């Protein structure tokens, strides 16, 4: 049998539909490839996948946590997307989460007796400002002195970690609690009001998605951000000030990540305090998945919503299958790794497509 | 050489010997005048309904310089990209020395001895000239013997009269030297058929002269056959043997150069008479709008490129700076546009000191800037035409309120200027990357000129434009003048400067040699001044 001859052709315009196709395809490929891993471990892939999603979407088991963590991921994704539209890599969502924590808890401890309706907005504002200052600092160094923002944000992540550490650790941490290595609990008035076991902040993140979409499509600053991200020299010639934009995107990105601190600690009934350093570090590391989600959704803040839920459900469900099927520890993370790789491989098809060669 | 470039060479280095032998054998016994390339019925359509090539037949003989002419967007670059294997034709066949070929990629074309120098250069700036030349070369083998390679490259340069400092980094080279690097690179790869897409549009007159000489000497040996694209008709007349003229994707005329005149060529190209002169209107000069005092600036390479110039421009005046690129004009334009810091001196605009004003402040004051680098700074390739135009509108109250852009207004404005400046494209949502070189230049003009109220800084505004469009732009400059704008025109084309300017300043090594009113300017004298052969 003769195989049809294939050839590569450069694709000039990638339509939105193609982009969706490619993202979906990379997800399918990841499922297929991961099946091989599961088979190798001696389990049935179909059962495993069923288990993952039935756990993650079951209201009685994983659903509330899944939505909560997916929302955290969405905050992180949005905090990553905005600066990258202007060409800046914000990988400081972890540190921004910690600083947001400092901002929110400082308010809560100081004004714990205020009513919720005043205290909660104050905590959110303070968390946002702390995150924004972190981001703006990196944006300022990058914009004014050209210092690489990846290096700065990574370094600041460490500093933020130790700052939080110092605040909660005995014997001198001012926020230390009675239990070992945790902070004092939040006053009740600071707890996030819940709708069906979910904090109101799960609506806040998608609302920010919509705002960002609007920002990119309709506003002057959004236009400047896109121009700068596409070509710095051309943007400068058009009167766009790269330093100002850098500070703006990093500050707003930082504020978004900072807000997620309130969502995280005041929104999950099992916390309502700052947990042990290894536990909060574990949560902080979750924010790095925002980089992956942001890249796969091609910096589209609306596409980030379903994608965060998808990745969040894999993560929540993943922890269960490892236990239930006795899989090697960490195998659930492998899936996300494969997903990322297959996406990058498929990115290639944004520029090329395979076509059947016509008979001469 | 860096490890990385070594890697790249290895990567392409597979079956080198075989390949270069293939090309050697293929081109053996080439006779002068033999048909080496024949294209039949080449057709290419682009999405958006543009038929860039419409059943084009082309025939190229050994040893000839074959010029390809055509308006902006006529399909010249597209045709050359097809011959080079960068694009697949929808229809049509290509024969090389009578053998039918089908290129899957440029690599196939290179292996068969075809080389190309693109309209927009594609060298790696951080590498040396030599590295760029030998990178990925079939002869290079597994281990590159740098010294031997250098010797070979040097011989090639000497043979055809290219002067290149092989150890200099590409970013340090002038446009002309970079051009030579591209050509030597192609020759070094064993090119027998060299495709040159507007090789002279960024060259200085002297570089052009030297380049055309090299071109002749290449064509003199039996190896090089050259389809050569240009908009500069005198060049065509002076070096080419035959001419093929395209219009809207079709061949409209083939003729021998000795039977051609400039007027005839222009008429075939644009389909109407082109006057090679524009009429300078009499305009009464108004008050002084720009005053520059002892201005100096440092170039990207870190030396003092602009060494204290003093001049002033009045309303309704075109101040023409004539000079060979690299004598400080670029720096002067950038300082005036606010994208480069002055290292000394003062810029006064309408009596206000704007030496330290930001680019945005200047735009808002009504100062417009047409940069010479159209792809890097003049436009954003992935943006649509409308978005590119919006780059000159977004800050204006008229097009944006409460921080929101008024896309309806922007669209209307974009449609208006695109038709006014005759930017050929399927629509305002087409990406700038898909425009032909000359149409991109028109887009930049369409973006800038209608938004400029008081002072226009035009740096090589007609570069890469066809004769019709060049005439159009010169007339536009004169219209601006009639409206009372002050205009700073920077050009290498002495005729252009003399034709439209009211005042002429030849620039040499960062200084004005003199400032001469147009009626007193004599071409020979200004020409001598701008090459440093004559002082005031
Ligand atoms: N990748 C593309 N996608 C869509 N249209 C394209 C693409 N490339 C070229 N075109 C269109 O094809 C036409 C021919 O373009 P081409 O670049 O061949 O012109 P050209 O003769 O080289 O002009 P110039 O003198 O301005 O360089 C133009 O209308 C251009 O807009
Ligand atoms: Mg072209």
CSV table of N, CA and C in Angstrom, one decimal, chain A residues 185-237:
chain,number,residue,atom,x,y,z
A,185,UNK,N,-5.3,31.7,64.8
A,185,UNK,CA,-6.5,31.7,63.8
A,185,UNK,C,-7.0,33.0,63.5
A,186,UNK,N,-7.6,33.1,62.3
A,186,UNK,CA,-8.2,34.4,61.9
A,186,UNK,C,-9.5,34.6,62.8
A,187,UNK,N,-9.7,35.9,63.1
A,187,UNK,CA,-11.0,36.2,63.8
A,187,UNK,C,-12.2,35.8,62.9
A,188,UNK,N,-13.3,35.4,63.5
A,188,UNK,CA,-14.4,34.9,62.8
A,188,UNK,C,-14.9,35.9,61.7
A,189,UNK,N,-14.9,37.2,62.1
A,189,UNK,CA,-15.4,38.2,61.2
A,189,UNK,C,-14.6,38.3,59.9
A,190,UNK,N,-13.4,37.6,59.9
A,190,UNK,CA,-12.5,37.7,58.7
A,190,UNK,C,-12.8,36.5,57.7
A,191,UNK,N,-13.6,35.5,58.2
A,191,UNK,CA,-13.8,34.3,57.4
A,191,UNK,C,-14.6,34.7,56.1
A,192,UNK,N,-14.3,34.1,55.0
A,192,UNK,CA,-15.0,34.4,53.8
A,192,UNK,C,-16.4,33.8,53.9
A,193,UNK,N,-17.5,34.6,53.6
A,193,UNK,CA,-18.8,34.1,53.6
A,193,UNK,C,-18.9,33.1,52.5
A,194,UNK,N,-19.6,32.0,52.7
A,194,UNK,CA,-19.7,31.0,51.7
A,194,UNK,C,-21.1,30.8,51.1
A,195,UNK,N,-21.1,30.4,49.9
A,195,UNK,CA,-22.3,30.0,49.2
A,195,UNK,C,-22.1,28.5,48.9
A,196,UNK,N,-22.9,27.7,49.4
A,196,UNK,CA,-22.8,26.3,49.2
A,196,UNK,C,-21.4,25.8,49.4
A,197,UNK,N,-20.8,26.0,50.6
A,197,UNK,CA,-19.5,25.5,50.9
A,197,UNK,C,-18.4,26.2,50.1
A,198,UNK,N,-18.7,27.1,49.3
A,198,UNK,CA,-17.6,27.8,48.5
A,198,UNK,C,-17.5,29.2,48.9
A,199,UNK,N,-16.3,29.8,49.1
A,199,UNK,CA,-16.2,31.2,49.4
A,199,UNK,C,-16.6,32.0,48.2
A,200,UNK,N,-17.0,33.3,48.5
A,200,UNK,CA,-17.4,34.2,47.4
A,200,UNK,C,-16.3,34.5,46.5
A,201,UNK,N,-15.1,34.2,46.9
A,201,UNK,CA,-13.9,34.6,46.1
A,201,UNK,C,-13.9,33.7,44.8
A,202,UNK,N,-14.6,32.6,44.8
A,202,UNK,CA,-14.6,31.8,43.5
A,202,UNK,C,-15.3,32.5,42.4
A,203,UNK,N,-16.1,33.6,42.7
A,203,UNK,CA,-16.7,34.4,41.7
A,203,UNK,C,-15.7,35.5,41.3
A,204,UNK,N,-14.9,35.9,42.3
A,204,UNK,CA,-14.0,37.1,42.1
A,204,UNK,C,-13.0,36.8,41.0
A,205,UNK,N,-12.4,35.6,41.0
A,205,UNK,CA,-11.4,35.3,40.0
A,205,UNK,C,-11.9,35.3,38.6
A,206,UNK,N,-13.1,34.6,38.3
A,206,UNK,CA,-13.6,34.8,36.9
A,206,UNK,C,-14.0,36.2,36.5
A,207,UNK,N,-14.4,37.0,37.5
A,207,UNK,CA,-14.7,38.4,37.3
A,207,UNK,C,-13.5,39.1,36.8
A,208,UNK,N,-12.4,38.8,37.4
A,208,UNK,CA,-11.1,39.4,37.0
A,208,UNK,C,-10.8,39.0,35.6
A,209,UNK,N,-11.0,37.7,35.3
A,209,UNK,CA,-10.8,37.2,33.9
A,209,UNK,C,-11.5,38.1,32.9
A,210,UNK,N,-12.8,38.3,33.2
A,210,UNK,CA,-13.6,39.1,32.2
A,210,UNK,C,-13.0,40.5,32.2
A,211,UNK,N,-12.6,41.1,33.3
A,211,UNK,CA,-12.1,42.5,33.3
A,211,UNK,C,-10.8,42.5,32.4
A,212,UNK,N,-10.0,41.5,32.6
A,212,UNK,CA,-8.7,41.5,31.8
A,212,UNK,C,-9.0,41.4,30.3
A,213,UNK,N,-10.0,40.6,30.0
A,213,UNK,CA,-10.4,40.4,28.6
A,213,UNK,C,-10.8,41.8,28.0
A,214,UNK,N,-11.6,42.4,28.8
A,214,UNK,CA,-12.1,43.8,28.4
A,214,UNK,C,-10.9,44.7,28.3
A,215,UNK,N,-10.0,44.6,29.3
A,215,UNK,CA,-8.8,45.5,29.3
A,215,UNK,C,-8.0,45.3,28.0
A,216,UNK,N,-7.8,44.1,27.5
A,216,UNK,CA,-7.0,43.9,26.3
A,216,UNK,C,-7.7,44.3,25.1
A,217,UNK,N,-9.1,44.1,25.1
A,217,UNK,CA,-9.8,44.3,23.8
A,217,UNK,C,-10.2,45.8,23.6
A,218,UNK,N,-10.5,46.4,24.7
A,218,UNK,CA,-11.2,47.7,24.6
A,218,UNK,C,-10.4,48.9,25.1
A,219,UNK,N,-9.5,48.7,26.0
A,219,UNK,CA,-8.9,49.9,26.6
A,219,UNK,C,-7.6,50.4,26.0
A,220,UNK,N,-7.3,51.6,26.3
A,220,UNK,CA,-6.1,52.2,25.7
A,220,UNK,C,-4.8,51.5,26.3
A,221,UNK,N,-4.9,51.3,27.7
A,221,UNK,CA,-3.7,50.7,28.3
A,221,UNK,C,-3.5,49.3,27.8
A,222,UNK,N,-4.6,48.6,27.5
A,222,UNK,CA,-4.5,47.2,27.0
A,222,UNK,C,-3.9,47.2,25.6
A,223,UNK,N,-4.2,48.2,24.8
A,223,UNK,CA,-3.6,48.3,23.5
A,223,UNK,C,-2.1,48.6,23.6
A,224,UNK,N,-1.7,49.4,24.6
A,224,UNK,CA,-0.3,49.7,24.8
A,224,UNK,C,0.4,48.5,25.3
A,225,UNK,N,-0.2,47.7,26.1
A,225,UNK,CA,0.4,46.5,26.6
A,225,UNK,C,0.7,45.5,25.5
A,226,UNK,N,-0.3,45.3,24.6
A,226,UNK,CA,-0.2,44.4,23.5
A,226,UNK,C,0.9,44.9,22.6
A,227,UNK,N,1.0,46.2,22.3
A,227,UNK,CA,2.0,46.8,21.4
A,227,UNK,C,3.4,46.5,22.0
A,228,UNK,N,3.5,46.8,23.3
A,228,UNK,CA,4.8,46.6,23.9
A,228,UNK,C,5.3,45.2,23.9
A,229,UNK,N,4.3,44.3,24.1
A,229,UNK,CA,4.6,42.8,24.1
A,229,UNK,C,5.0,42.3,22.7
A,230,UNK,N,4.5,43.0,21.7
A,230,UNK,CA,4.8,42.6,20.3
A,230,UNK,C,6.1,43.1,19.8
A,231,UNK,N,6.4,44.3,20.1
A,231,UNK,CA,7.6,44.9,19.6
A,231,UNK,C,8.0,46.1,20.5
A,232,UNK,N,9.0,46.0,21.3
A,232,UNK,CA,9.4,47.1,22.2
A,232,UNK,C,9.8,48.3,21.4
A,233,UNK,N,10.7,48.2,20.4
A,233,UNK,CA,11.2,49.4,19.7
A,233,UNK,C,10.0,50.1,19.0
A,234,UNK,N,9.1,49.3,18.3
A,234,UNK,CA,8.0,50.0,17.6
A,234,UNK,C,7.1,50.7,18.6
A,235,UNK,N,6.9,50.0,19.8
A,235,UNK,CA,6.0,50.6,20.8
A,235,UNK,C,6.7,51.9,21.3
A,236,UNK,N,8.0,51.9,21.5
A,236,UNK,CA,8.6,53.1,22.0
A,236,UNK,C,8.5,54.3,21.0
A,237,UNK,N,8.7,53.9,19.8
A,237,UNK,CA,8.5,55.0,18.7
A,237,UNK,C,7.1,55.5,18.7
